[in-house]
Structures are given as structure tokens and as C-alpha cells.
Short mmCIF file of C-alpha atoms and ligand atoms in Angstrom, two decimals:
data_model
loop_
_atom_site.label_atom_id
_atom_site.label_comp_id
_atom_site.label_asym_id
_atom_site.label_seq_id
_atom_site.Cartn_x
_atom_site.Cartn_y
_atom_site.Cartn_z
CA MET A 23 -19.76 -19.02 4.76
CA LYS A 24 -18.22 -17.79 1.52
CA GLU A 25 -19.63 -19.49 -1.58
CA LYS A 26 -17.21 -21.89 -3.25
CA ARG A 27 -15.66 -20.99 -6.59
CA ILE A 28 -15.11 -23.82 -9.03
CA LEU A 29 -13.37 -23.83 -12.40
CA LEU A 30 -14.94 -26.05 -15.06
CA ILE A 31 -12.30 -27.07 -17.61
CA GLY A 32 -13.69 -28.38 -20.90
CA THR A 33 -11.65 -30.79 -23.03
CA GLY A 34 -14.29 -32.49 -25.23
CA GLY A 35 -15.55 -36.09 -25.06
CA THR A 36 -19.01 -37.62 -25.52
CA ILE A 37 -20.46 -35.37 -22.82
CA ALA A 38 -19.87 -32.37 -25.14
CA SER A 39 -20.63 -34.20 -28.40
CA GLU A 40 -23.29 -33.70 -31.03
CA MET A 41 -24.33 -36.12 -33.75
CA GLY A 42 -22.91 -35.29 -37.17
CA GLU A 43 -22.83 -37.16 -40.49
CA CYS A 44 -19.80 -39.11 -39.35
CA GLY A 45 -20.89 -39.93 -35.80
CA LEU A 46 -20.49 -38.16 -32.49
CA LYS A 47 -17.99 -35.29 -32.30
CA PRO A 48 -17.19 -32.89 -29.43
CA GLU A 49 -18.80 -29.53 -30.26
CA LEU A 50 -20.02 -27.94 -27.01
CA ALA A 51 -17.84 -25.69 -24.89
CA SER A 52 -17.87 -25.94 -21.10
CA ALA A 53 -20.11 -22.86 -20.76
CA GLN A 54 -22.70 -24.61 -22.96
CA LEU A 55 -22.51 -27.75 -20.77
CA LEU A 56 -23.20 -25.62 -17.74
CA ARG A 57 -26.49 -24.36 -19.23
CA TYR A 58 -27.88 -27.90 -18.93
CA ILE A 59 -27.47 -27.84 -15.14
CA PRO A 60 -28.58 -24.32 -14.12
CA ASP A 61 -29.29 -25.54 -10.55
CA ILE A 62 -25.53 -25.83 -9.99
CA SER A 63 -25.52 -22.10 -9.15
CA ASP A 64 -27.27 -23.11 -5.89
CA ILE A 65 -24.11 -24.81 -4.64
CA CYS A 66 -21.23 -22.81 -6.16
CA THR A 67 -20.02 -20.10 -8.52
CA VAL A 68 -18.55 -21.54 -11.70
CA ASP A 69 -16.10 -20.10 -14.21
CA CYS A 70 -15.47 -21.90 -17.48
CA LEU A 71 -12.27 -22.56 -19.37
CA GLN A 72 -12.27 -24.41 -22.67
CA LEU A 73 -8.80 -25.88 -23.24
CA PHE A 74 -9.58 -27.97 -26.34
CA SER A 75 -12.44 -30.00 -27.83
CA LEU A 76 -11.20 -33.50 -28.52
CA ASP A 77 -12.48 -37.01 -28.60
CA SER A 78 -10.23 -38.37 -25.85
CA THR A 79 -8.84 -40.89 -28.34
CA ASN A 80 -6.79 -37.94 -29.58
CA ILE A 81 -5.49 -36.88 -26.19
CA GLN A 82 -1.71 -37.10 -25.73
CA PRO A 83 0.72 -36.40 -22.85
CA SER A 84 1.09 -32.79 -24.07
CA HIS A 85 -2.64 -32.30 -23.32
CA TRP A 86 -2.14 -33.63 -19.77
CA ILE A 87 0.54 -30.99 -19.27
CA ARG A 88 -1.84 -28.31 -20.56
CA ILE A 89 -4.57 -29.37 -18.12
CA ALA A 90 -2.10 -29.47 -15.20
CA SER A 91 -0.68 -26.04 -16.16
CA ALA A 92 -4.17 -24.53 -16.37
CA ILE A 93 -4.87 -25.78 -12.83
CA ARG A 94 -1.48 -24.65 -11.56
CA GLU A 95 -1.96 -21.12 -12.91
CA ARG A 96 -5.37 -20.80 -11.26
CA TYR A 97 -4.88 -22.99 -8.18
CA ARG A 98 -5.13 -20.13 -5.68
CA GLU A 99 -8.18 -18.55 -7.31
CA TYR A 100 -10.51 -21.57 -7.01
CA ASP A 101 -11.72 -23.93 -4.30
CA GLY A 102 -11.99 -26.88 -6.68
CA PHE A 103 -11.72 -27.96 -10.30
CA VAL A 104 -13.98 -30.03 -12.57
CA VAL A 105 -12.43 -31.41 -15.75
CA SER A 106 -14.97 -32.65 -18.30
CA HIS A 107 -13.29 -35.26 -20.49
CA GLY A 108 -13.93 -38.15 -22.86
CA THR A 109 -14.27 -41.46 -21.07
CA ASP A 110 -12.03 -43.53 -23.36
CA THR A 111 -8.72 -42.21 -22.01
CA MET A 112 -9.99 -40.52 -18.85
CA ALA A 113 -8.26 -43.08 -16.62
CA TYR A 114 -4.90 -42.21 -18.24
CA THR A 115 -5.53 -38.48 -17.80
CA ALA A 116 -6.58 -39.03 -14.17
CA ALA A 117 -3.37 -40.97 -13.51
CA ALA A 118 -1.23 -38.39 -15.31
CA LEU A 119 -2.77 -35.50 -13.34
CA SER A 120 -2.13 -37.47 -10.13
CA TYR A 121 1.62 -37.36 -10.89
CA LEU A 122 1.70 -33.84 -12.36
CA ILE A 123 -0.20 -32.40 -9.36
CA GLN A 124 0.87 -34.17 -6.18
CA GLY A 125 -0.61 -33.70 -2.74
CA ALA A 126 -3.31 -31.18 -3.72
CA GLN A 127 -5.61 -30.28 -0.85
CA LYS A 128 -8.30 -29.04 -3.22
CA PRO A 129 -10.52 -31.40 -5.22
CA ILE A 130 -9.64 -31.93 -8.90
CA VAL A 131 -12.51 -33.98 -10.32
CA LEU A 132 -12.69 -35.58 -13.75
CA THR A 133 -15.99 -36.55 -15.23
CA GLY A 134 -17.63 -37.29 -18.55
CA ALA A 135 -20.47 -39.39 -19.88
CA GLN A 136 -21.45 -42.34 -22.02
CA LYS A 137 -24.24 -40.33 -23.72
CA PRO A 138 -24.06 -36.68 -24.86
CA ILE A 139 -25.61 -34.00 -22.68
CA GLY A 140 -28.16 -33.08 -25.36
CA PHE A 141 -29.59 -36.63 -25.63
CA GLU A 142 -32.91 -37.41 -23.98
CA THR A 143 -31.40 -40.32 -22.09
CA THR A 144 -28.04 -39.26 -20.75
CA ASP A 145 -25.76 -39.70 -17.78
CA SER A 146 -24.08 -36.33 -18.49
CA LYS A 147 -26.13 -34.12 -16.21
CA GLN A 148 -25.94 -36.42 -13.19
CA ASN A 149 -22.20 -36.98 -13.62
CA LEU A 150 -21.56 -33.24 -13.94
CA ARG A 151 -23.69 -32.47 -10.88
CA ASP A 152 -21.89 -35.17 -8.90
CA ALA A 153 -18.51 -33.81 -10.02
CA PHE A 154 -19.48 -30.35 -8.71
CA THR A 155 -20.66 -31.90 -5.44
CA VAL A 156 -17.22 -33.49 -5.02
CA ALA A 157 -15.40 -30.34 -6.22
CA THR A 158 -17.16 -28.27 -3.55
CA SER A 159 -16.32 -30.78 -0.80
CA ASP A 160 -13.12 -31.07 1.21
CA MET A 161 -12.06 -34.30 -0.55
CA PRO A 162 -8.46 -33.73 -1.66
CA GLY A 163 -6.60 -34.49 -4.88
CA VAL A 164 -7.30 -35.96 -8.29
CA MET A 165 -10.47 -38.07 -8.51
CA LEU A 166 -13.08 -39.32 -10.95
CA ALA A 167 -16.78 -38.85 -10.29
CA PHE A 168 -18.78 -41.20 -12.47
CA ASN A 169 -22.16 -42.89 -12.07
CA GLY A 170 -22.18 -42.04 -8.37
CA LYS A 171 -18.72 -43.47 -7.71
CA ILE A 172 -15.77 -41.43 -6.47
CA ILE A 173 -12.53 -43.10 -7.60
CA ILE A 174 -8.99 -42.00 -6.77
CA GLY A 175 -7.15 -40.85 -9.92
CA THR A 176 -4.45 -43.55 -9.88
CA ARG A 177 -6.88 -46.45 -9.63
CA ALA A 178 -9.54 -45.73 -12.25
CA ARG A 179 -10.16 -47.91 -15.29
CA LYS A 180 -12.86 -47.88 -17.93
CA THR A 181 -14.33 -51.37 -17.59
CA ARG A 182 -17.53 -51.00 -19.63
CA SER A 183 -17.67 -49.51 -23.11
CA LYS A 184 -21.41 -48.68 -23.26
CA SER A 185 -23.27 -48.72 -19.97
CA PHE A 186 -23.42 -45.84 -17.51
CA GLU A 187 -21.52 -47.95 -14.96
CA ALA A 188 -18.35 -47.35 -16.99
CA PHE A 189 -15.54 -47.08 -14.41
CA SER A 190 -14.11 -49.28 -11.70
CA SER A 191 -11.55 -48.72 -8.99
CA ILE A 192 -8.85 -51.36 -9.47
CA ASN A 193 -7.20 -52.99 -6.44
CA TYR A 194 -8.36 -50.13 -4.21
CA PRO A 195 -11.68 -49.24 -2.54
CA LEU A 196 -13.88 -46.41 -3.76
CA LEU A 197 -13.19 -43.10 -2.02
CA GLY A 198 -16.93 -42.72 -1.65
CA MET A 199 -20.26 -42.39 -3.42
CA VAL A 200 -22.47 -39.44 -4.34
CA GLN A 201 -26.14 -40.06 -3.67
CA ASP A 202 -28.82 -37.39 -4.13
CA GLY A 203 -26.22 -34.64 -3.99
CA ARG A 204 -24.59 -35.92 -0.80
CA ILE A 205 -21.22 -37.55 -0.40
CA ILE A 206 -20.91 -40.82 1.46
CA ARG A 207 -17.22 -40.92 2.21
CA TYR A 208 -15.27 -44.13 2.74
CA ILE A 209 -11.64 -42.93 2.58
CA ARG A 210 -9.80 -39.65 2.81
CA PRO A 211 -6.47 -39.66 0.93
CA GLU A 212 -3.54 -37.65 2.25
CA SER A 213 -2.80 -34.13 1.02
CA ARG A 214 -0.29 -31.36 1.64
CA ALA A 215 -0.81 -27.70 2.43
CA VAL A 216 0.96 -26.80 -0.81
CA PRO A 217 0.78 -29.18 -3.78
CA GLN A 218 3.79 -30.01 -5.89
CA PHE A 219 3.28 -29.32 -9.60
CA TYR A 220 5.36 -30.82 -12.41
CA ASP A 221 5.46 -29.88 -16.08
CA THR A 222 7.69 -32.48 -17.72
CA LEU A 223 6.75 -35.91 -19.06
CA ASP A 224 8.68 -38.30 -21.27
CA PRO A 225 6.09 -39.69 -23.71
CA LYS A 226 8.42 -42.45 -24.94
CA VAL A 227 6.75 -45.20 -22.94
CA ALA A 228 5.32 -48.22 -24.77
CA LEU A 229 3.06 -51.07 -23.74
CA LEU A 230 3.26 -54.61 -25.09
CA LYS A 231 0.40 -56.99 -24.36
CA LEU A 232 1.66 -60.55 -24.78
CA VAL A 233 -0.35 -63.17 -26.64
CA PRO A 234 0.79 -66.80 -26.78
CA GLY A 235 3.40 -67.13 -29.52
CA LEU A 236 4.11 -63.42 -30.04
CA HIS A 237 7.69 -63.16 -31.28
CA CYS A 238 10.13 -61.30 -29.05
CA SER A 239 11.03 -59.00 -31.97
CA ALA A 240 7.90 -57.04 -30.90
CA ALA A 241 9.65 -56.25 -27.59
CA GLU A 242 12.96 -55.54 -29.36
CA TYR A 243 11.27 -53.06 -31.69
CA LEU A 244 9.41 -51.25 -28.92
CA LEU A 245 12.54 -51.09 -26.76
CA ALA A 246 14.52 -49.60 -29.64
CA GLN A 247 11.88 -46.90 -30.20
CA ASN A 248 11.16 -45.97 -26.57
CA ASN A 249 12.78 -45.23 -23.23
CA ALA A 250 10.53 -47.57 -21.27
CA LEU A 251 8.56 -50.71 -22.06
CA ILE A 252 5.69 -52.09 -19.98
CA ILE A 253 5.13 -55.78 -20.67
CA GLU A 254 1.61 -56.97 -19.83
CA SER A 255 2.21 -60.63 -19.23
CA PHE A 256 -0.06 -63.46 -18.06
CA GLY A 257 -1.28 -64.26 -14.54
CA VAL A 258 1.05 -63.12 -11.78
CA GLY A 259 3.73 -62.58 -14.42
CA GLY A 260 6.53 -64.21 -16.36
CA LEU A 261 8.38 -64.00 -19.65
CA PRO A 262 8.11 -66.61 -22.43
CA ALA A 263 11.30 -68.42 -23.45
CA TYR A 264 10.26 -69.56 -26.93
CA GLU A 265 12.82 -71.53 -28.91
CA ALA A 266 12.28 -69.18 -31.82
CA GLY A 267 13.15 -66.13 -29.70
CA ASP A 268 13.79 -65.65 -26.00
CA TYR A 269 12.24 -62.59 -24.35
CA TYR A 270 14.93 -62.76 -21.67
CA GLU A 271 17.62 -61.75 -24.16
CA ALA A 272 15.45 -59.01 -25.67
CA VAL A 273 14.76 -57.50 -22.24
CA LYS A 274 18.39 -57.89 -21.11
CA ASN A 275 19.63 -56.03 -24.20
CA GLY A 276 17.07 -53.28 -23.66
CA LEU A 277 18.10 -52.86 -20.01
CA GLU A 278 21.78 -52.76 -21.00
CA ALA A 279 20.93 -49.99 -23.46
CA GLY A 280 19.56 -47.95 -20.52
CA LYS A 281 15.85 -48.62 -21.05
CA THR A 282 13.37 -49.18 -18.22
CA VAL A 283 11.31 -52.38 -18.30
CA VAL A 284 8.24 -52.92 -16.12
CA MET A 285 6.47 -56.25 -15.87
CA THR A 286 2.74 -56.21 -15.21
CA THR A 287 -0.23 -58.47 -15.78
CA GLN A 288 -3.16 -58.42 -18.15
CA VAL A 289 -5.36 -59.77 -15.35
CA GLU A 290 -7.45 -56.86 -14.11
CA ASN A 291 -7.51 -57.60 -10.39
CA GLU A 292 -4.92 -58.45 -7.71
CA GLY A 293 -1.76 -57.52 -9.64
CA SER A 294 1.56 -59.20 -10.39
CA ASP A 295 3.91 -61.29 -8.27
CA LEU A 296 6.88 -62.39 -10.34
CA ALA A 297 8.43 -64.30 -7.47
CA VAL A 298 5.86 -67.11 -7.64
CA TYR A 299 6.78 -69.02 -10.81
CA HIS A 300 10.10 -69.87 -12.39
CA VAL A 301 9.09 -67.99 -15.58
CA GLY A 302 8.92 -64.79 -13.51
CA ASN A 303 11.34 -65.44 -10.66
CA SER A 304 14.24 -66.26 -12.98
CA ILE A 305 14.02 -62.87 -14.66
CA LYS A 306 13.38 -60.99 -11.44
CA GLN A 307 16.47 -62.59 -9.84
CA ASN A 308 18.76 -61.88 -12.77
CA LEU A 309 17.61 -58.66 -14.42
CA PRO A 310 17.01 -55.17 -12.99
CA ILE A 311 13.42 -55.04 -14.16
CA LEU A 312 10.62 -53.36 -12.22
CA GLU A 313 7.30 -54.90 -11.30
CA ALA A 314 3.90 -53.20 -11.21
CA TYR A 315 2.41 -55.25 -8.35
CA ASP A 316 -1.08 -53.83 -7.76
CA MET A 317 -0.70 -50.68 -9.92
CA THR A 318 -2.96 -50.26 -12.93
CA THR A 319 -1.38 -50.20 -16.37
CA GLU A 320 -2.77 -46.67 -16.80
CA ALA A 321 -0.95 -45.55 -13.64
CA VAL A 322 2.27 -47.39 -14.59
CA THR A 323 2.23 -45.65 -17.98
CA ALA A 324 1.73 -42.17 -16.54
CA LYS A 325 4.14 -42.77 -13.64
CA LEU A 326 6.94 -43.85 -15.99
CA MET A 327 6.34 -40.79 -18.18
CA TRP A 328 6.52 -38.60 -15.08
CA ILE A 329 9.60 -40.34 -13.64
CA LEU A 330 11.53 -40.32 -16.93
CA GLY A 331 10.65 -36.66 -17.27
CA GLN A 332 12.62 -36.09 -14.02
CA THR A 333 15.52 -38.56 -14.23
CA THR A 334 17.08 -41.33 -16.29
CA ASP A 335 19.28 -42.64 -13.47
CA PRO A 336 18.14 -46.29 -12.99
CA ALA A 337 18.51 -46.13 -9.19
CA TRP A 338 16.30 -43.04 -9.04
CA VAL A 339 13.83 -44.48 -11.52
CA LYS A 340 13.47 -47.53 -9.26
CA GLU A 341 13.20 -45.45 -6.09
CA LEU A 342 10.49 -43.20 -7.55
CA PHE A 343 8.64 -46.10 -9.17
CA TYR A 344 8.19 -47.90 -5.85
CA THR A 345 7.38 -44.73 -3.89
CA PRO A 346 3.60 -44.65 -3.37
CA ILE A 347 2.03 -41.54 -4.89
CA ALA A 348 -1.69 -40.86 -4.46
CA CYS A 349 -2.24 -44.44 -3.28
CA ASP A 350 -1.06 -45.87 -6.62
CA ILE A 351 0.88 -48.84 -5.20
CA LEU A 352 0.38 -50.74 -2.00
CA ALA A 353 1.36 -54.39 -2.18
CA GLY A 354 4.78 -55.95 -2.51
CA VAL A 355 6.90 -52.83 -2.07
N1 LIG B 445 -14.87 -41.45 -27.64
C1 LIG B 445 -15.34 -40.65 -26.53
C2 LIG B 445 -14.16 -39.97 -25.87
O1 LIG B 445 -13.43 -40.64 -25.17
C3 LIG B 445 -16.06 -41.51 -25.57
C4 LIG B 445 -16.61 -40.81 -24.36
O2 LIG B 445 -16.34 -39.68 -24.06
O3 LIG B 445 -17.38 -41.47 -23.65
O4 LIG B 445 -13.96 -38.80 -26.05
#
């Protein structure tokens, strides 16, 4: 059988960082990362592409488009793709790539590390090896390989800031595990013979996390500055009606000005259900807001950027928002 060809795309992150006077900074290019795992040549042929070298704190939607374009331009040449990336915003990048590259049959695997590859104790080498194992498999689409877990791109979240067990799959099972270089597969997501690539995002999407007492002028400001606002509310969801300022009016005005508003929850697991309580049901009945249900905030953010990059027609926005893409939404639709 022909040996698999994989493209390693470097973007920076801890995995590629070295210690400087001001802390860790991405310095190593993808070809230098590869030298730490020479045994990878036993399972595939690797080419390297360094797109940029950033702490992922600095990654923006324009970088997601660059990663997707790099994959699009080389999609036919390679059997799979590994994207090495900082962990802090990797879940956002994974979600964004899931919308920019839909239905890919080939594996597109993000990985990174909590400790740099040059450190004596590091998760970098194992995560990279695991990412190549997944990239050489027949698992389709955008995924994360991290600490042995394989997570679908729309469901990943960084849930630990320091330990190697950094990522969880939210409201969705793991796709599988990698153990000793072998994949134990639980789920196989759907794919198409030919993927659909997109190259437009609207970055004007804001997120407001409510805290008790936060004045609704915060929502008014964000709605004035952006085309969509995600409100992370409490529990299964609702909007405060403070005497000093009613969120209902702020949201209504934003919707009338043509903005998109999505309600979600700050509770990590099980999602929103606005219909349950009066504080949620009353807005759901009366205003054309959208609801995240079991989607992650990372996926809602990227999905809105993708949708608003295609259309501003509210009916289409709604239709696309509730259309499941890469298993991003299941419940309540
Ligand atoms: N700050 C780093 C980054 O996201 C953290 C990491 O990669 O783990 O680029």
C-alpha cells in the first residue's frame, strides 16, 4: 500500500515555544518540531508548512481563513493534515475550521501541548505522534487529538489550564482514543466525497457573559458595535429584567436594527432550554432570538461568523444556525 502523505501546518503555541526573558514564546517552526519525533517517518511521509508563529491568544478569524485556505490549496496532494496550535484558542480554531471546511473525508487534526517540546517533561511529543496516527487513519473531518482523546472539532473546549488532560468534549462523546499508537474508535462522523470550502467570515460577533446586576447597557454597547451578540446567561437560560434596565428592551432594539442574538448558558454541560422558565420563555415567545441548545460557545461563535459571512437575511441565518454541521447541535432543534 502507498505510504500516506501528511502535511504538518505550524502556527505556534506552547508546543513550539522556548523560554525567553519574558516567558514562553513560539520560536520553533514545524520542521523543527518534527525532529523531536523522528520515528514518525515509520508511519508516513511528512511535509511542513509554517503559516505563522503565534501564541494562540493572538489568533483571529483571519488566521482561521489562512489555515483553511492552506488546506484547500493542498487538499488533493495529501492524505491528512496536522495543525499544531496553541491550546488557549484551539477550540475556537477547531470550530472555525469545521465550518470553513465542511464534510472533509480526510482527517484534519489539531494538536498542541501544555509544555514545550524541548522541555524534559512534556506532552508535546505524545500529542504530535497521536495527531499523526489520527491523520493517517480514515477518520474524517476536523478533530482534536490531545492527551489520547480524539474530539470532534465542534465540541472541544479547554477545561484545564495546566494539566495534560486539557480538553473535553462537551455534550458529545469522544470520537475515540489513541493508545500506544492505535486508535480505539467510538464514532465515525459523516463525510462527503468532495468537501465544501468557505473563505468568508464576519468577525463582528461578540459574547456577553452575564453576572448578577450587570447593567443592560453592556448588551446595548456590544449590539451597537457588532452584527451578532451571544448572551451567556444562567442555567437553562433567561434574561434579567432589572428595574434599572431591562435586557428585553436592549435585545428587542438590537433585533430591530437587524442584529442576530443568540442565547446560551454559562453552564458547561447539557445546554440551554429557554422554554422552561418565565425569564426565558417570555423572550423566546416574543422575540426572534436564537438559542444555542447543546452547542458550545466556541462553536456558536464560529458558526455565527461563518453564517454572517454568507448571509444577513434573518430567515437564512436561523435556518443555517439550526442546521447541524459536523455534529455541532443535536438537542432541541
Ligand atoms: N498560550 C499558549 C497558546 O495558546 C498556550 C498553549 O499553547 O498551551 O499559544
